[in-house]
PDB file of C-alpha atoms in Angstrom:
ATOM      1  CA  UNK A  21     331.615  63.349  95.073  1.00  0.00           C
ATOM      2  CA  UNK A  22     328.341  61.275  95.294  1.00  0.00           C
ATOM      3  CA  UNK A  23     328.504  61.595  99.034  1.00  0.00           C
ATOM      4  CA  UNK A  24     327.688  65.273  98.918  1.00  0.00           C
ATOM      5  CA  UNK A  25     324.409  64.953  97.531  1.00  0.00           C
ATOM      6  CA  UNK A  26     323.308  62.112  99.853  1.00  0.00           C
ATOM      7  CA  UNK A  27     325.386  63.559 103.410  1.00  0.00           C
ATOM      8  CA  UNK A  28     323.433  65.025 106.124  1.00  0.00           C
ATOM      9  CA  UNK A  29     325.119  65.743 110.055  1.00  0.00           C
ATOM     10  CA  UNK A  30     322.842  64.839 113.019  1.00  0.00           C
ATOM     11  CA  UNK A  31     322.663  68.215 113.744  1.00  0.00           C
ATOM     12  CA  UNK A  32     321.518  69.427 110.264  1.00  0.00           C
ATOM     13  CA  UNK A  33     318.817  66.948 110.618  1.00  0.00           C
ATOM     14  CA  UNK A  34     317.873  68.192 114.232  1.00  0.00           C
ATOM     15  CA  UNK A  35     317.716  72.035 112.351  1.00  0.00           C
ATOM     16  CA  UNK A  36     315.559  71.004 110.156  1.00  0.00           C
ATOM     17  CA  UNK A  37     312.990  69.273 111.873  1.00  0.00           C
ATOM     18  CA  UNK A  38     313.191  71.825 114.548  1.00  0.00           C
ATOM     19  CA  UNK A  39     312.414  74.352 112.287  1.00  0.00           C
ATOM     20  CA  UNK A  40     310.301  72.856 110.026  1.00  0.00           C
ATOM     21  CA  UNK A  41     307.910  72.257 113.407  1.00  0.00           C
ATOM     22  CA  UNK A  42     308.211  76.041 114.201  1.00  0.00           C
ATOM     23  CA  UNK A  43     307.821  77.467 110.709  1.00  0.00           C
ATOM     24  CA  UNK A  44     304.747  75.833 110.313  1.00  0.00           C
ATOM     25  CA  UNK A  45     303.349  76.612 113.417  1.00  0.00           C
ATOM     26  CA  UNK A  46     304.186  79.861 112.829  1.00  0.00           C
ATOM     27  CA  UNK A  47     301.913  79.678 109.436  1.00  0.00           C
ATOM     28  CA  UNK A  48     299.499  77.668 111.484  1.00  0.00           C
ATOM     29  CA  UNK A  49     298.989  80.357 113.712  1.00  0.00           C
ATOM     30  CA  UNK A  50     299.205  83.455 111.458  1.00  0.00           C
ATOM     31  CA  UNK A  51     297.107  81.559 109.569  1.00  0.00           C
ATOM     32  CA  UNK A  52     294.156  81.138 112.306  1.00  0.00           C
ATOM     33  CA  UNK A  53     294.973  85.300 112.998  1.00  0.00           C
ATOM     34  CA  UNK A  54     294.205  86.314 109.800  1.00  0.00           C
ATOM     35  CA  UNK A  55     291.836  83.675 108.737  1.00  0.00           C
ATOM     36  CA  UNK A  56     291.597  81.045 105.475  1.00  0.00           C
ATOM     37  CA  UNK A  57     291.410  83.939 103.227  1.00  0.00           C
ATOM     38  CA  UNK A  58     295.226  83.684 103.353  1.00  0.00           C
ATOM     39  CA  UNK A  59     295.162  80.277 101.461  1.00  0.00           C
ATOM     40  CA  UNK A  60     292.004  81.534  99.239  1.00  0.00           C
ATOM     41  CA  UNK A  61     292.233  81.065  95.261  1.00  0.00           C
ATOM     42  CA  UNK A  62     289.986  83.909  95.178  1.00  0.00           C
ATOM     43  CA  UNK A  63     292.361  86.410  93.580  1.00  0.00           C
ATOM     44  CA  UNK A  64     295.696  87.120  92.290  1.00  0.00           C
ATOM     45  CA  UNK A  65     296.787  88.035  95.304  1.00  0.00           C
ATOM     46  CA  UNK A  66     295.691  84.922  97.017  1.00  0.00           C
ATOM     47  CA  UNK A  67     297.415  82.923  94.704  1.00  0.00           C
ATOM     48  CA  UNK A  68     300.748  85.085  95.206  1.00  0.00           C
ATOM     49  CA  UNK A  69     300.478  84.415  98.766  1.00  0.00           C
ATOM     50  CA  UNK A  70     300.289  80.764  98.688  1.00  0.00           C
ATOM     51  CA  UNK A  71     303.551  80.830  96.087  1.00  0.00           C
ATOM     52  CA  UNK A  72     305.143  83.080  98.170  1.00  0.00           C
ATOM     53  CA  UNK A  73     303.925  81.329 101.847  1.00  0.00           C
ATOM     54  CA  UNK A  74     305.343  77.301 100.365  1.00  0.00           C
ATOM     55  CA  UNK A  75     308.451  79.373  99.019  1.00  0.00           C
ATOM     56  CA  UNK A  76     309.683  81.169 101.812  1.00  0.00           C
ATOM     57  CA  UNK A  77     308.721  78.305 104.366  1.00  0.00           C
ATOM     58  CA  UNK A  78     310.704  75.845 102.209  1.00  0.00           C
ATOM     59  CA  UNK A  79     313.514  78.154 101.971  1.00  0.00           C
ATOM     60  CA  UNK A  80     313.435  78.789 106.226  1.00  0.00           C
ATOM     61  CA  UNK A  81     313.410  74.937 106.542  1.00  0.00           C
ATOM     62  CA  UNK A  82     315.993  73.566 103.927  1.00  0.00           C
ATOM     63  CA  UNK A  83     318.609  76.155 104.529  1.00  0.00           C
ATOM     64  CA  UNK A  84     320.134  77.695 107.611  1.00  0.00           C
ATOM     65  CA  UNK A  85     319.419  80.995 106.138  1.00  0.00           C
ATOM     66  CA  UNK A  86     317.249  82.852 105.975  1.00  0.00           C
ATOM     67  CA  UNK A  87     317.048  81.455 109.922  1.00  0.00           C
ATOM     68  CA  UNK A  88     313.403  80.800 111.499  1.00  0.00           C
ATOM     69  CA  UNK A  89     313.313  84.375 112.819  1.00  0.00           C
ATOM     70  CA  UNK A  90     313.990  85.880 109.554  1.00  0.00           C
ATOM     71  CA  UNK A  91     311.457  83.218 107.808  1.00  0.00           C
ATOM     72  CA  UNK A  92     308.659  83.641 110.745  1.00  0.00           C
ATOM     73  CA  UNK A  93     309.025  87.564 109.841  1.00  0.00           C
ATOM     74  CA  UNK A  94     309.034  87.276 106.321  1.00  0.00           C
ATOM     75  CA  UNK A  95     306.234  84.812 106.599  1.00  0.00           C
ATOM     76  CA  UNK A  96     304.529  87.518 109.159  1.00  0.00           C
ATOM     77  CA  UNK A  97     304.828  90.464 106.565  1.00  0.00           C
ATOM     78  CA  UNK A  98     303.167  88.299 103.757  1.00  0.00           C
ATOM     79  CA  UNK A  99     300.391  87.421 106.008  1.00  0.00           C
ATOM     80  CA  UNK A 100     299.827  91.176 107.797  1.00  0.00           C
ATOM     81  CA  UNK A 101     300.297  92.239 103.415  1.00  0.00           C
ATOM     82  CA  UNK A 102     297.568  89.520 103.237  1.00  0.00           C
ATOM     83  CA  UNK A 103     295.380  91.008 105.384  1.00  0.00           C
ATOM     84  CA  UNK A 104     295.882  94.570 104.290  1.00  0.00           C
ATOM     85  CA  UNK A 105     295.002  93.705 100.967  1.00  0.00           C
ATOM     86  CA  UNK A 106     291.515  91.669 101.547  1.00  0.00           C
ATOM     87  CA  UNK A 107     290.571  94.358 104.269  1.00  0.00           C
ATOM     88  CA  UNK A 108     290.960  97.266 101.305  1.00  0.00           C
ATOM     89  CA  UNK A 109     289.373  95.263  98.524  1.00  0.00           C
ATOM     90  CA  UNK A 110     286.743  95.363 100.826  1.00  0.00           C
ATOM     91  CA  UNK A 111     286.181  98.545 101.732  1.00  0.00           C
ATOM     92  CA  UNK A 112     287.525 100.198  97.784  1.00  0.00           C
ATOM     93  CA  UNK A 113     285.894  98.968  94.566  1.00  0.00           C
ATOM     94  CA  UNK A 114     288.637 100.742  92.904  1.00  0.00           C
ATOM     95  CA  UNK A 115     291.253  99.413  95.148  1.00  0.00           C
ATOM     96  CA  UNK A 116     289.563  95.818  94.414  1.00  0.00           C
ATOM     97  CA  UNK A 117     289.658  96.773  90.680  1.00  0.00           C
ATOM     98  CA  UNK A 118     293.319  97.920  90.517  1.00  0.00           C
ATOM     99  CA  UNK A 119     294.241  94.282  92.411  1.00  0.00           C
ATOM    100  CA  UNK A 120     291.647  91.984  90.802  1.00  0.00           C
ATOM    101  CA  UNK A 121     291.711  90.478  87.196  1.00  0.00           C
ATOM    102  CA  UNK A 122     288.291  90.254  85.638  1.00  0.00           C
ATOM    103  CA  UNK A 123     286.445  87.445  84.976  1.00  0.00           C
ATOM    104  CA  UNK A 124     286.476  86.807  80.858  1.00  0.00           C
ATOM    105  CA  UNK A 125     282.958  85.592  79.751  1.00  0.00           C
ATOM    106  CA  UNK A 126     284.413  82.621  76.873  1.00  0.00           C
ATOM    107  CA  UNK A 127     280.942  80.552  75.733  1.00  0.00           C
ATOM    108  CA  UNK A 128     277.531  82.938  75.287  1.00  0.00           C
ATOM    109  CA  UNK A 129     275.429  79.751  75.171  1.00  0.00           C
ATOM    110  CA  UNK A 130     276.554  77.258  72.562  1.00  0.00           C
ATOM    111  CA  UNK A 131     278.100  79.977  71.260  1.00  0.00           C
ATOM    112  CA  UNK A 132     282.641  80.094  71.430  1.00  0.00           C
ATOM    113  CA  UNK A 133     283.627  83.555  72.186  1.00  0.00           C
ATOM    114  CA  UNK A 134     286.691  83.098  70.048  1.00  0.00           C
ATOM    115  CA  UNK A 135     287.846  86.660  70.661  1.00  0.00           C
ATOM    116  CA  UNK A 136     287.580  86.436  74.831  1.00  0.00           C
ATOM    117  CA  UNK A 137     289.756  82.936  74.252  1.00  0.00           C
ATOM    118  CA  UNK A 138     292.393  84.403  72.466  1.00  0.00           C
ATOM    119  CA  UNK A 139     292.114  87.752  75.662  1.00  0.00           C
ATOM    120  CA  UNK A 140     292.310  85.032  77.975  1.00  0.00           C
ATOM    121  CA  UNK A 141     295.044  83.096  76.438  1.00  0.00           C
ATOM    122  CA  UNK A 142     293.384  80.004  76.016  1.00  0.00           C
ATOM    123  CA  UNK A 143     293.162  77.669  73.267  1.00  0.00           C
ATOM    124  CA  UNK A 144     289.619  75.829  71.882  1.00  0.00           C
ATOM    125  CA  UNK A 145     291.188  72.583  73.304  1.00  0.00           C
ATOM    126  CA  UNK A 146     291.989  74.383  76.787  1.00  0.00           C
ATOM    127  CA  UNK A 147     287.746  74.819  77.191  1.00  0.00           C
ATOM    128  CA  UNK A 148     286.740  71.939  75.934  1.00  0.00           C
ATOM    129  CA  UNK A 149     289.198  69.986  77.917  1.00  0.00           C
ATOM    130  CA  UNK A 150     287.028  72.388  80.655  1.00  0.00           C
ATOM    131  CA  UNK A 151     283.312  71.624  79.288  1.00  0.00           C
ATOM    132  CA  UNK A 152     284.532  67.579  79.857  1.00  0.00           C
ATOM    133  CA  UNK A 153     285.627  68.058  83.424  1.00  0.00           C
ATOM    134  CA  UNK A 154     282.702  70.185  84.199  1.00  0.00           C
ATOM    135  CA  UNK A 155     280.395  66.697  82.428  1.00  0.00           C
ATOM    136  CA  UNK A 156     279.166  69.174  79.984  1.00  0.00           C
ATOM    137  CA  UNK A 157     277.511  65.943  77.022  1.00  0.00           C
ATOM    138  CA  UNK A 158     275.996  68.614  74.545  1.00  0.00           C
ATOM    139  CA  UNK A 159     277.043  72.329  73.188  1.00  0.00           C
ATOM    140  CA  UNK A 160     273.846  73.146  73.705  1.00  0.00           C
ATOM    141  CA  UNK A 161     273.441  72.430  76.928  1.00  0.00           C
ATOM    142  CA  UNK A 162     276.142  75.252  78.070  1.00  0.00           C
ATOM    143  CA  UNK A 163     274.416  78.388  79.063  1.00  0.00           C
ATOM    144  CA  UNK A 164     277.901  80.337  79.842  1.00  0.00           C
ATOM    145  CA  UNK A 165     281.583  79.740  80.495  1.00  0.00           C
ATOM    146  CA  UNK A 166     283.528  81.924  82.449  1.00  0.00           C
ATOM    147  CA  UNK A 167     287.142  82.136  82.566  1.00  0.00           C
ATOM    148  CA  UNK A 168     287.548  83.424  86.533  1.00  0.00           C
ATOM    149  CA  UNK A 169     290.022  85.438  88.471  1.00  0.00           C
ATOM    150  CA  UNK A 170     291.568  82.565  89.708  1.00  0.00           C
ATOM    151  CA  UNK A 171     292.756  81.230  86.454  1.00  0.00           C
ATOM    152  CA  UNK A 172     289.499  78.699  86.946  1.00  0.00           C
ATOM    153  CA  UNK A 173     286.843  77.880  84.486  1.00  0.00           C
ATOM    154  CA  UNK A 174     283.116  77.494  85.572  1.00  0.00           C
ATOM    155  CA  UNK A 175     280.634  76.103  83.386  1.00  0.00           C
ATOM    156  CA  UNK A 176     277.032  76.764  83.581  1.00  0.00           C
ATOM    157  CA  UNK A 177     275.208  74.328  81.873  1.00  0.00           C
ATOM    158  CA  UNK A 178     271.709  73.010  82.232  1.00  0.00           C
ATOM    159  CA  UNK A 179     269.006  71.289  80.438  1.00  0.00           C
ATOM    160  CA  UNK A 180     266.571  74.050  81.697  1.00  0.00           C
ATOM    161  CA  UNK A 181     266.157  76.887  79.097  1.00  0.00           C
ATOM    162  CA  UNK A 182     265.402  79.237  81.967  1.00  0.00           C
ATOM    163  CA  UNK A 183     268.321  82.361  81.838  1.00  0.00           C
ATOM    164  CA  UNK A 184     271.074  82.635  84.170  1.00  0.00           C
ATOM    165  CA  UNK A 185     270.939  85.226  86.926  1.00  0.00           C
ATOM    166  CA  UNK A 186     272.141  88.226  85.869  1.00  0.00           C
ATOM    167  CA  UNK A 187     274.367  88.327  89.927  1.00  0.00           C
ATOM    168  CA  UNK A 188     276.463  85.296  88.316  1.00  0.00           C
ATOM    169  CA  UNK A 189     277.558  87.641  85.752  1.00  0.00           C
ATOM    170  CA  UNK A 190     278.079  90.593  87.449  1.00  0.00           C
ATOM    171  CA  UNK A 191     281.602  92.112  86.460  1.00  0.00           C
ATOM    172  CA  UNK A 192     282.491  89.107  83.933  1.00  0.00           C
ATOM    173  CA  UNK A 193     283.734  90.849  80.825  1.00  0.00           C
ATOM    174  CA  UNK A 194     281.237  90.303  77.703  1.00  0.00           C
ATOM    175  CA  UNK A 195     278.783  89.212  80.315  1.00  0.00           C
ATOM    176  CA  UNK A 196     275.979  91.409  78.494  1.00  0.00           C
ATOM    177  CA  UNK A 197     275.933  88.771  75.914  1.00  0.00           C
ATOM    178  CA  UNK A 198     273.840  86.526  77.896  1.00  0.00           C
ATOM    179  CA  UNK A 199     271.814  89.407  80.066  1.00  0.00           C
ATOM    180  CA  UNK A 200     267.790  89.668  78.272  1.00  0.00           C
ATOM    181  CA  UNK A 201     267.007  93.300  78.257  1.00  0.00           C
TER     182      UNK A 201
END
């Protein structure tokens, strides 16, 4: 029974490393196509592509099915979908706003947005876990934390008391917190 988990053939292991070259230059090449956007943790959709691009090219190179061709054009239709995606968030803000999650504005200052945590499913251990990694040493140091698209946290902090560009904020949600009138 044990031998079944540790038997391979010599030809299995010839499939596989025959394919595993191929798939990936097939990703290396649709990849230098459609350009490093593909692998971008920009946006939800970026992320779904990488998930989908490591699943799908494990899949074609573990398994005899789905076989290379089938992988190379399922890999081929994520990375054309790719591409079709990025080319119409470009050209639609309300394409871009159906597709994109908004960035959630969760420190105004020194100041916890407590509400914008709990709408961005974090906990007050999740962001300061965040102000630590970002070497954030004093509250009020932090001029804004923003919980991003990506699922990342940025922290602007500074010992400056001069305000934060109002561009930084554009389209985070609450962002008018920190924006002087």
């Amino acid at each position: 029974m044990f031998e079944k988990w540790i038997d391979i053939s010599s030809t299995e292991i010839a499939g596989i490393l025959l394919t595993a070259f191929f798939a990936y230059a097939a990703v290396m090449v649709y990849t230098r196509v459609t350009g490093l956007r593909s692998f971008s943790k920009m946006s939800a959709p970026d992320f779904a592509m990488t998930i989908a691009t490591g699943s799908i090219l494990g899949a074609t190179i573990s398994q005899p099915s789905p076989t290379l061709f089938a992988g190379s054009l399922a890999l081929l239709s994520l990375f054309t979908l790719q591409w079709a995606v990025a080319f119409f968030r470009r050209r639609s803000n309300k394409f871009s706003q159906c597709i994109d999650n908004q960035p959630v504005l969760l420190m105004a200052g020194s100041t916890i947005l407590h509400e914008n945590l709990h709408r961005a499913n974090l906990t007050e251990n999740d962001l300061m876990g965040k102000l630590r990694e970002a070497n954030a040493c004093r509250l009020n140091e932090v001029q804004a934390v923003v919980f991003e698209t990506t699922g990342d946290i940025s922290v602007l902090h500074s010992k400056s008391s001069e305000p934060i560009d109002p561009l930084l904020l554009q389209n985070v949600y609450d962002a008018q917190r920190l924006i002087a009138d």
